[in-house]
JSON list of C-alpha atoms in Angstrom, two decimals:
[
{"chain": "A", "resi": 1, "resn": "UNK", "atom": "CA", "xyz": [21.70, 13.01, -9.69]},
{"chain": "A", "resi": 2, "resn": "UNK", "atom": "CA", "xyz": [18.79, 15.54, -9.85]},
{"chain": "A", "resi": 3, "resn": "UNK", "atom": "CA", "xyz": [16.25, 13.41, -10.78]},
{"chain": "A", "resi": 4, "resn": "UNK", "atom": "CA", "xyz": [17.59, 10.85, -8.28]},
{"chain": "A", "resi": 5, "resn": "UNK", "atom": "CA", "xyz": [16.83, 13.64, -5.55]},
{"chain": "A", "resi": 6, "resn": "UNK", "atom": "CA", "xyz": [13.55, 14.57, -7.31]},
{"chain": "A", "resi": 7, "resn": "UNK", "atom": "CA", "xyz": [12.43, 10.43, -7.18]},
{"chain": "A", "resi": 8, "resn": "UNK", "atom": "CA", "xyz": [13.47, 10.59, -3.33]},
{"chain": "A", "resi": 9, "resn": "UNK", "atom": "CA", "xyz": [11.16, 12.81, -2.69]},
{"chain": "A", "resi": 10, "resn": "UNK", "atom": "CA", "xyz": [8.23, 12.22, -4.04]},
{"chain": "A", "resi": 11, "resn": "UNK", "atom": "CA", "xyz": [8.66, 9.18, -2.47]},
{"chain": "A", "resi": 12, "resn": "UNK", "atom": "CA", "xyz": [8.68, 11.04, 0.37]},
{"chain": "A", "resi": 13, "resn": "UNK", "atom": "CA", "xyz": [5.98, 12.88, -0.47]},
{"chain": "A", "resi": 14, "resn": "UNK", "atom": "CA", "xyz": [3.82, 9.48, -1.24]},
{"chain": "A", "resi": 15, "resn": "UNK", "atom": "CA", "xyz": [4.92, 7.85, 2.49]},
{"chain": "A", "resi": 16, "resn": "UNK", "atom": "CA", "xyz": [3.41, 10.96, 3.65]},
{"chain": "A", "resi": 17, "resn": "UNK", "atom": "CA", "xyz": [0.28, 10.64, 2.07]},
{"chain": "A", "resi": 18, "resn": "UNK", "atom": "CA", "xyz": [0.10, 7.12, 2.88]},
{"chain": "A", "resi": 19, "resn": "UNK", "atom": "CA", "xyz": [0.62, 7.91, 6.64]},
{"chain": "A", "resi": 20, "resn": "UNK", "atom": "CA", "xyz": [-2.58, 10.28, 6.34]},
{"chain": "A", "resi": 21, "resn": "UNK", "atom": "CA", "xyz": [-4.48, 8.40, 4.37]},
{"chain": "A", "resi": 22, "resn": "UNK", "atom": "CA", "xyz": [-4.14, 5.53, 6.93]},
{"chain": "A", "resi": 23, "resn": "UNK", "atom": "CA", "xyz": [-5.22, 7.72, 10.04]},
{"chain": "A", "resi": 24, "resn": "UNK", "atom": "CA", "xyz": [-8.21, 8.79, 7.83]},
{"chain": "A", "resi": 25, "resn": "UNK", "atom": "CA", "xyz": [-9.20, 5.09, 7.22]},
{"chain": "A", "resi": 26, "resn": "UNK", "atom": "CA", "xyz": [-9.05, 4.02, 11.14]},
{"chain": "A", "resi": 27, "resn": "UNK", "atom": "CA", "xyz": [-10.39, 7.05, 12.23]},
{"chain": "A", "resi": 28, "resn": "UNK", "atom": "CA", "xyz": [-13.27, 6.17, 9.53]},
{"chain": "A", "resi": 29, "resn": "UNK", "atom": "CA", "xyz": [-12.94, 2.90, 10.63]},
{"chain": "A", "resi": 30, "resn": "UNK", "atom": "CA", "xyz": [-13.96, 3.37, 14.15]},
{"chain": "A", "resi": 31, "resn": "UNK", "atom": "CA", "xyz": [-16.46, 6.07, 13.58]},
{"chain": "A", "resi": 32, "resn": "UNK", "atom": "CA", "xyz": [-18.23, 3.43, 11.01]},
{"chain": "A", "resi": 33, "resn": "UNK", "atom": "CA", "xyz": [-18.06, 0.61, 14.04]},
{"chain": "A", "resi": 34, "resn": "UNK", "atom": "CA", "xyz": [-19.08, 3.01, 17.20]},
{"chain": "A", "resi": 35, "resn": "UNK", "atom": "CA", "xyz": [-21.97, 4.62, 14.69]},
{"chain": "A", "resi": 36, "resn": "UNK", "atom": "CA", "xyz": [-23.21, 0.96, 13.84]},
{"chain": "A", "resi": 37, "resn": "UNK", "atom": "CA", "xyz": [-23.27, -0.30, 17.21]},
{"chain": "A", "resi": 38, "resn": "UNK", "atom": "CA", "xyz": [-24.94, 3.02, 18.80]},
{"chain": "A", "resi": 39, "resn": "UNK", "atom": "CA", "xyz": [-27.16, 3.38, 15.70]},
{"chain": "A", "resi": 40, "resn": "UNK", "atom": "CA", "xyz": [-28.17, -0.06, 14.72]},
{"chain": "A", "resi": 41, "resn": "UNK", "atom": "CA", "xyz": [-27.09, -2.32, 17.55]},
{"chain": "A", "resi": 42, "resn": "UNK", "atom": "CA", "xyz": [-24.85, -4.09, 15.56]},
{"chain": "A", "resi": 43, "resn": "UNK", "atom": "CA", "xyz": [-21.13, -4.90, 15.88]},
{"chain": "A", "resi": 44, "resn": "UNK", "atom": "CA", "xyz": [-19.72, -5.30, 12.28]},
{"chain": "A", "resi": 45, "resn": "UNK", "atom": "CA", "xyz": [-16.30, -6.45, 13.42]},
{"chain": "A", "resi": 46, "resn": "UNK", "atom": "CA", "xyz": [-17.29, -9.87, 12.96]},
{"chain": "A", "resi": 47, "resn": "UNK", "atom": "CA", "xyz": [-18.27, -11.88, 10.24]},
{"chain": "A", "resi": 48, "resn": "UNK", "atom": "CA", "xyz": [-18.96, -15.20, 11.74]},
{"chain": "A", "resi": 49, "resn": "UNK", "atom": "CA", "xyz": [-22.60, -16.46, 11.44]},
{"chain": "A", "resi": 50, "resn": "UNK", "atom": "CA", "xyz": [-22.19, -18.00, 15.25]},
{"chain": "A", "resi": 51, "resn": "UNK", "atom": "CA", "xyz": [-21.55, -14.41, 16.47]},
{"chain": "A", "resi": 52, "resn": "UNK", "atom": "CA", "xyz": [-24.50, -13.17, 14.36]},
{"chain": "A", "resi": 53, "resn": "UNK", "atom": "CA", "xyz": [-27.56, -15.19, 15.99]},
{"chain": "A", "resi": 54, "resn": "UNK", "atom": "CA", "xyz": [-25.67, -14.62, 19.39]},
{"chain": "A", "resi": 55, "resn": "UNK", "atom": "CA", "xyz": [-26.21, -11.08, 18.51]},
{"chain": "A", "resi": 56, "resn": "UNK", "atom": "CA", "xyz": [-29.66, -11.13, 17.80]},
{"chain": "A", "resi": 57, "resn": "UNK", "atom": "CA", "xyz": [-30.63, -13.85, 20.63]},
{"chain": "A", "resi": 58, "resn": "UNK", "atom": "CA", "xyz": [-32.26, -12.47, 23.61]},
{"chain": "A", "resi": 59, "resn": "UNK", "atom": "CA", "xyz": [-30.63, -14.63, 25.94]},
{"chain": "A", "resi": 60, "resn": "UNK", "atom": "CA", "xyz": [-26.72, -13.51, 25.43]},
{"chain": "A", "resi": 61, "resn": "UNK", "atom": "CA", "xyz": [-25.15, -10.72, 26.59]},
{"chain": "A", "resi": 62, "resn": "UNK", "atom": "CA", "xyz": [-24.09, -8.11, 24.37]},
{"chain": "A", "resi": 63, "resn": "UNK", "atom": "CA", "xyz": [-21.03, -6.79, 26.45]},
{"chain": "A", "resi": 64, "resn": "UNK", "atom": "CA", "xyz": [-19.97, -10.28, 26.65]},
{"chain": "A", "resi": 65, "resn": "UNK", "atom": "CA", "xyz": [-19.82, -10.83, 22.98]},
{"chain": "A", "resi": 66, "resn": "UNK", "atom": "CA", "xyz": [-18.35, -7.18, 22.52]},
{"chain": "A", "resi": 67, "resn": "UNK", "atom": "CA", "xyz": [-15.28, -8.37, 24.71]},
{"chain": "A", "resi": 68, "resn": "UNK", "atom": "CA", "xyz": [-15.00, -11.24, 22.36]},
{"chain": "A", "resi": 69, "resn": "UNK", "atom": "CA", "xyz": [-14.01, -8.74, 19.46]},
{"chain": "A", "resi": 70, "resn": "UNK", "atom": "CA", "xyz": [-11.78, -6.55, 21.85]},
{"chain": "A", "resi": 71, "resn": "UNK", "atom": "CA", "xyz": [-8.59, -8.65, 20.46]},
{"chain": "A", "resi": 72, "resn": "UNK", "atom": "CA", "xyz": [-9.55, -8.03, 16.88]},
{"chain": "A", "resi": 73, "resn": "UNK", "atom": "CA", "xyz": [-10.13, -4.15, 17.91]},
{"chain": "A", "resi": 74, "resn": "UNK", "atom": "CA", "xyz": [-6.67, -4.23, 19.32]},
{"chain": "A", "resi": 75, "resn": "UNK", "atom": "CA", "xyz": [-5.07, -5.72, 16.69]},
{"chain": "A", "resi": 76, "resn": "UNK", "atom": "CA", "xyz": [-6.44, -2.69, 14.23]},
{"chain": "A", "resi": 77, "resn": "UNK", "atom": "CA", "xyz": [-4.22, -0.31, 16.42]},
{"chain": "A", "resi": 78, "resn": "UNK", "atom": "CA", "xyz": [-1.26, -1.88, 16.81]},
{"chain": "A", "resi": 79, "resn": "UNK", "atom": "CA", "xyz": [-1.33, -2.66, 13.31]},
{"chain": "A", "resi": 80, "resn": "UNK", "atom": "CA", "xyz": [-1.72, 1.37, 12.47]},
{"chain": "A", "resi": 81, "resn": "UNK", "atom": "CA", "xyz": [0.61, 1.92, 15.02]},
{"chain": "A", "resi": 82, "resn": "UNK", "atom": "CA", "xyz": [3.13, 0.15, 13.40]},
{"chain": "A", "resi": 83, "resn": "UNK", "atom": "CA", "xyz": [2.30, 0.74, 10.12]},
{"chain": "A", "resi": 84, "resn": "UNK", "atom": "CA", "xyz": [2.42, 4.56, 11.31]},
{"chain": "A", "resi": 85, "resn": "UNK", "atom": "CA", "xyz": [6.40, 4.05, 12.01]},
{"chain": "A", "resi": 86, "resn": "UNK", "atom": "CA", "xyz": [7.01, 2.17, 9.18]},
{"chain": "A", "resi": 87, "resn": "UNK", "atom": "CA", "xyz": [5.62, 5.19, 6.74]},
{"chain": "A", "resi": 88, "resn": "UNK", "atom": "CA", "xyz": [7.05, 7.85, 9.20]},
{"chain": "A", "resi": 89, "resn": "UNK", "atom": "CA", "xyz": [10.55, 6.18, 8.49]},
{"chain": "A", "resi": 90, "resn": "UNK", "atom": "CA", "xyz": [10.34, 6.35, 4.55]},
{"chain": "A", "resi": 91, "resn": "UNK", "atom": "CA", "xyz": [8.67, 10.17, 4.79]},
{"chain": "A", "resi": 92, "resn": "UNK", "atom": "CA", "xyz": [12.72, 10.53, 6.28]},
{"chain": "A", "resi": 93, "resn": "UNK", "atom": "CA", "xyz": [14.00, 8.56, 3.23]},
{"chain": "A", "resi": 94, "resn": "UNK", "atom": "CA", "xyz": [15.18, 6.07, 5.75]},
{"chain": "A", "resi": 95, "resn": "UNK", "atom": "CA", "xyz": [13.87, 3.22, 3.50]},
{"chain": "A", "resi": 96, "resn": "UNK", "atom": "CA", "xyz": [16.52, 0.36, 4.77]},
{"chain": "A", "resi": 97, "resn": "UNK", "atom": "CA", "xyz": [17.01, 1.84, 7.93]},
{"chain": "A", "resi": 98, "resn": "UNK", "atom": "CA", "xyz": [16.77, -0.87, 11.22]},
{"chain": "A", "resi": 99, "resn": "UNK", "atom": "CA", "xyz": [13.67, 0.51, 12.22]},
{"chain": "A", "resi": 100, "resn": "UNK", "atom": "CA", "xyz": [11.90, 0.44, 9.11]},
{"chain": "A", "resi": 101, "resn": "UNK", "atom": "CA", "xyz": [12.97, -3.40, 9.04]},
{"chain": "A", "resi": 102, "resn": "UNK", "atom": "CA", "xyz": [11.57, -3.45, 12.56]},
{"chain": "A", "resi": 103, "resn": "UNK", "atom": "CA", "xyz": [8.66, -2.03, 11.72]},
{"chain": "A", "resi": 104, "resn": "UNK", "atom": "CA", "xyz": [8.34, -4.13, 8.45]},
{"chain": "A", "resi": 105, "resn": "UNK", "atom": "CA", "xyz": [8.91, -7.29, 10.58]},
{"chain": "A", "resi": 106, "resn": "UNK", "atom": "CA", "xyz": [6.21, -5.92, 13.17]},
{"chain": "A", "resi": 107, "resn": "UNK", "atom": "CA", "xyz": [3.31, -5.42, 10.65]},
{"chain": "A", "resi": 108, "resn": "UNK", "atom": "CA", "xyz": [4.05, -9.18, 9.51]},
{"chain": "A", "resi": 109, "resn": "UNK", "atom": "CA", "xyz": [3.85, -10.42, 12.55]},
{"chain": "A", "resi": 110, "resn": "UNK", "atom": "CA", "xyz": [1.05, -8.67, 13.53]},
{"chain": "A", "resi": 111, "resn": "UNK", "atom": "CA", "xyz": [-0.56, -10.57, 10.72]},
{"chain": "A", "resi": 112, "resn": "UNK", "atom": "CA", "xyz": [0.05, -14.01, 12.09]},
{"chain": "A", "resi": 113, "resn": "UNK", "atom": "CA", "xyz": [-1.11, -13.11, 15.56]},
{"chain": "A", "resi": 114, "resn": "UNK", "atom": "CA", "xyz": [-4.30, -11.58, 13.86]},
{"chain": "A", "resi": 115, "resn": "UNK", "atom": "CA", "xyz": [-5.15, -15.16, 12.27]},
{"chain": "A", "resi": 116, "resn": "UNK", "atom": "CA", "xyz": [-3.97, -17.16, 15.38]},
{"chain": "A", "resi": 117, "resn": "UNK", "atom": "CA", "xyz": [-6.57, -14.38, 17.19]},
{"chain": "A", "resi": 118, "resn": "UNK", "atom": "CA", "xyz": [-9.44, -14.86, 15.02]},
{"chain": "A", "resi": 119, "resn": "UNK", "atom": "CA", "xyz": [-9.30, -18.46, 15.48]},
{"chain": "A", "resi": 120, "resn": "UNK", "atom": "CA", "xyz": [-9.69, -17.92, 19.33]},
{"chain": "A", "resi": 121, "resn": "UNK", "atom": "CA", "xyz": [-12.18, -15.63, 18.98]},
{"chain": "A", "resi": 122, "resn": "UNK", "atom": "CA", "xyz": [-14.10, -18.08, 16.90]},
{"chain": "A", "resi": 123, "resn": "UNK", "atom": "CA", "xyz": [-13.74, -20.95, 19.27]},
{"chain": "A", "resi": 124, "resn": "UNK", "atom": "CA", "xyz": [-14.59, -18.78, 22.19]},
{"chain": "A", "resi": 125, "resn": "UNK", "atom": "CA", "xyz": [-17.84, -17.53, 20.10]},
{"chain": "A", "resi": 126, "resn": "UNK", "atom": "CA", "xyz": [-18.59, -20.94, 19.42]},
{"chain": "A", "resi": 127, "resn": "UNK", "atom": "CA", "xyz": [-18.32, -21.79, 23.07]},
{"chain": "A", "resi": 128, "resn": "UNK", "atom": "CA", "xyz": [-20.52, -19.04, 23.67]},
{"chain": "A", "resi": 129, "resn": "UNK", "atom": "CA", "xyz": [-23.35, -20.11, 21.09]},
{"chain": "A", "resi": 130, "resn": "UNK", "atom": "CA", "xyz": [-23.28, -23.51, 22.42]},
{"chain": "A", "resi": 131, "resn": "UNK", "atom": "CA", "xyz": [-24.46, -22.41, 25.75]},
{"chain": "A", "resi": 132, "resn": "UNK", "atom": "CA", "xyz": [-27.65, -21.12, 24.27]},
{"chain": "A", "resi": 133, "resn": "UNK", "atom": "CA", "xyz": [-28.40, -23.11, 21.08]},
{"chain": "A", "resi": 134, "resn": "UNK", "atom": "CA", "xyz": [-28.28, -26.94, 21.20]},
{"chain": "A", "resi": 135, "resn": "UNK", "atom": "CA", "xyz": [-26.30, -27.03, 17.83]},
{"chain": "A", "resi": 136, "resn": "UNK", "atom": "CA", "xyz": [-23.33, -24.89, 17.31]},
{"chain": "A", "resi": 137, "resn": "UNK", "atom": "CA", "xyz": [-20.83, -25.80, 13.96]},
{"chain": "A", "resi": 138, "resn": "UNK", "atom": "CA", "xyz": [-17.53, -24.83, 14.32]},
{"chain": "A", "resi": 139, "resn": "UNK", "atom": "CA", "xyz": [-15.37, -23.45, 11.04]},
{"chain": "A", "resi": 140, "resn": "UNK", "atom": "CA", "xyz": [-12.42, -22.65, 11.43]},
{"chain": "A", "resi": 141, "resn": "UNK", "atom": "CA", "xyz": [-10.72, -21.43, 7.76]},
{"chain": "A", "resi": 142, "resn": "UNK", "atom": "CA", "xyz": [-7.12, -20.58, 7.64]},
{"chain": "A", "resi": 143, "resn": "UNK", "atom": "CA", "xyz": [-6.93, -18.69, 4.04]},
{"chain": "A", "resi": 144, "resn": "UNK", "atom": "CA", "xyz": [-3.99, -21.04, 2.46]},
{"chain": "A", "resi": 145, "resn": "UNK", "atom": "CA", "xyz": [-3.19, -17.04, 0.05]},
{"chain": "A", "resi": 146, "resn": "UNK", "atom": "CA", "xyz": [-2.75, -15.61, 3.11]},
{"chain": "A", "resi": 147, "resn": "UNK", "atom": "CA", "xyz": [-0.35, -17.84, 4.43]},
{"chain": "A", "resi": 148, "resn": "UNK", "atom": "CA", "xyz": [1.42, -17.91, 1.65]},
{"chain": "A", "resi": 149, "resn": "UNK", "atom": "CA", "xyz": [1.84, -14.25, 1.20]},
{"chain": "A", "resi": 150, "resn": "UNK", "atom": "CA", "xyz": [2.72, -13.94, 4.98]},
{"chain": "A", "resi": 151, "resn": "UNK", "atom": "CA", "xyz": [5.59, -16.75, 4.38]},
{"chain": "A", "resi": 152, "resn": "UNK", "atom": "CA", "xyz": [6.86, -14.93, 1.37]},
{"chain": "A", "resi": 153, "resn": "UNK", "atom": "CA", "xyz": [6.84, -11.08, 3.36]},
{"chain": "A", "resi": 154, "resn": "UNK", "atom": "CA", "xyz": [8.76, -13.27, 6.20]},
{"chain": "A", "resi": 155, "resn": "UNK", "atom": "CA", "xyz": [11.16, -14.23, 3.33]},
{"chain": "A", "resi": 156, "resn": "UNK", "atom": "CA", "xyz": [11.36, -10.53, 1.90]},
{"chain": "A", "resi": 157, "resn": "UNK", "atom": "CA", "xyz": [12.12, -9.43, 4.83]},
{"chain": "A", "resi": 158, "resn": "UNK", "atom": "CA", "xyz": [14.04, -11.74, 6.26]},
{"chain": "A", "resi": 159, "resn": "UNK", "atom": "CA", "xyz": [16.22, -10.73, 2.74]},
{"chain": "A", "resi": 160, "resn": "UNK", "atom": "CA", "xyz": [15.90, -6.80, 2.95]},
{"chain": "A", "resi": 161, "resn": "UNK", "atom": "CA", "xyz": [17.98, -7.58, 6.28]},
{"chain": "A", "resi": 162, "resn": "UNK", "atom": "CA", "xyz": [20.52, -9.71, 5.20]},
{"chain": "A", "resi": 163, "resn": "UNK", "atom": "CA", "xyz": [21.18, -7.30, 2.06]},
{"chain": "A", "resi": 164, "resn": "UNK", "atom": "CA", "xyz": [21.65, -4.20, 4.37]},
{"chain": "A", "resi": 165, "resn": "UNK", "atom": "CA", "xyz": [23.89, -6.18, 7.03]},
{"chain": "A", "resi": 166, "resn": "UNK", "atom": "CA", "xyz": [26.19, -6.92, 3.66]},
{"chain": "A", "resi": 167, "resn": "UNK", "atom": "CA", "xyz": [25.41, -3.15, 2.36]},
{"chain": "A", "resi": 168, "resn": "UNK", "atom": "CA", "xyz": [27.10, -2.01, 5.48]},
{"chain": "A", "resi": 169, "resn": "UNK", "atom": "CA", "xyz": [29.81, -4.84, 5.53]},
{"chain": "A", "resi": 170, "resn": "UNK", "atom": "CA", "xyz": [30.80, -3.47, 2.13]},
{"chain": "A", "resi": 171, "resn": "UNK", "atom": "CA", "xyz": [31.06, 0.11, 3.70]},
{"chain": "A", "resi": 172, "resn": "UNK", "atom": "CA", "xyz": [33.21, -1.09, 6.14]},
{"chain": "A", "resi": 173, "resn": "UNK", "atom": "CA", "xyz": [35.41, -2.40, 3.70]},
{"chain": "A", "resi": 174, "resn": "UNK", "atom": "CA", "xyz": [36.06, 0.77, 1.77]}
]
């Protein structure tokens, strides 16, 4: 029973860490983004070639393409955010608890409204490019791995849910 205690919390210890670590990487995150753009007049939030010669054209306007990203930017927070509540919850050793499901479901979700996001953004880029250049390609990848592994989370936790409505069934029962 000791050791059980002692494995509790260092996973306690470890969600901790985690939930550190993770404010360190967006705070490092956004330092890296604001320093590029006030530094080197770049925005490195996108990767998209269409954004790139938009970026370095004369004729477009920076804040305009900066707004583009502002979904993406979001996105980062809310995913911290949740990810935030989600750690906070197993730092309390409330690893099953509904809000840790909540939070797990969140995160997940999160994910599929960041890909359905990124697709905007690269049609409204596109959009953007074709008022300037007279040929604009449009590629639009959906990473078949990554919707894969969202499916299967959907199914874990979808799972993880059902196993703690019986958990508590069978504590009803007793």
């Amino acid at each position: 029973m000791n050791s059980q205690i002692q494995k509790l919390q260092k996973l306690q210890k470890l969600a901790y860490i985690l939930r550190v670590l993770v404010l360190a990487t967006i705070a490092l995150s956004v330092f890296y983004l604001v320093y590029q753009y006030v530094k080197n007049d770049a925005l490195v939030l996108s990767t998209s070639e269409l954004f790139t010669q938009l970026w370095q054209s004369e004729q477009s306007s920076h804040p305009v393409l900066a707004l583009t990203l502002l979904p993406s930017f979001a996105i980062l927070f809310l995913a911290g955010y949740w990810l935030q509540r989600l750690l906070a919850n197993f730092q309390q050793g409330q690893f099953f608890c509904d809000d840790a499901i909540k939070s797990f479901f969140w995160l997940i979700w999160i994910k599929v409204i960041s890909i359905g996001v990124t697709v905007v953004e690269d049609i409204a880029v596109a959009y953007y490019h074709s008022q300037f250049f007279e040929e604009t390609k449009l590629v639009i990848g959906v990473d078949l791995g990554e919707t894969l592994t969202i499916i299967f989370l959907l199914l874990v936790a979808h799972l993880l849910k059902q196993a703690k409505a019986i958990e508590a069934e069978n504590k009803e029962f007793i």
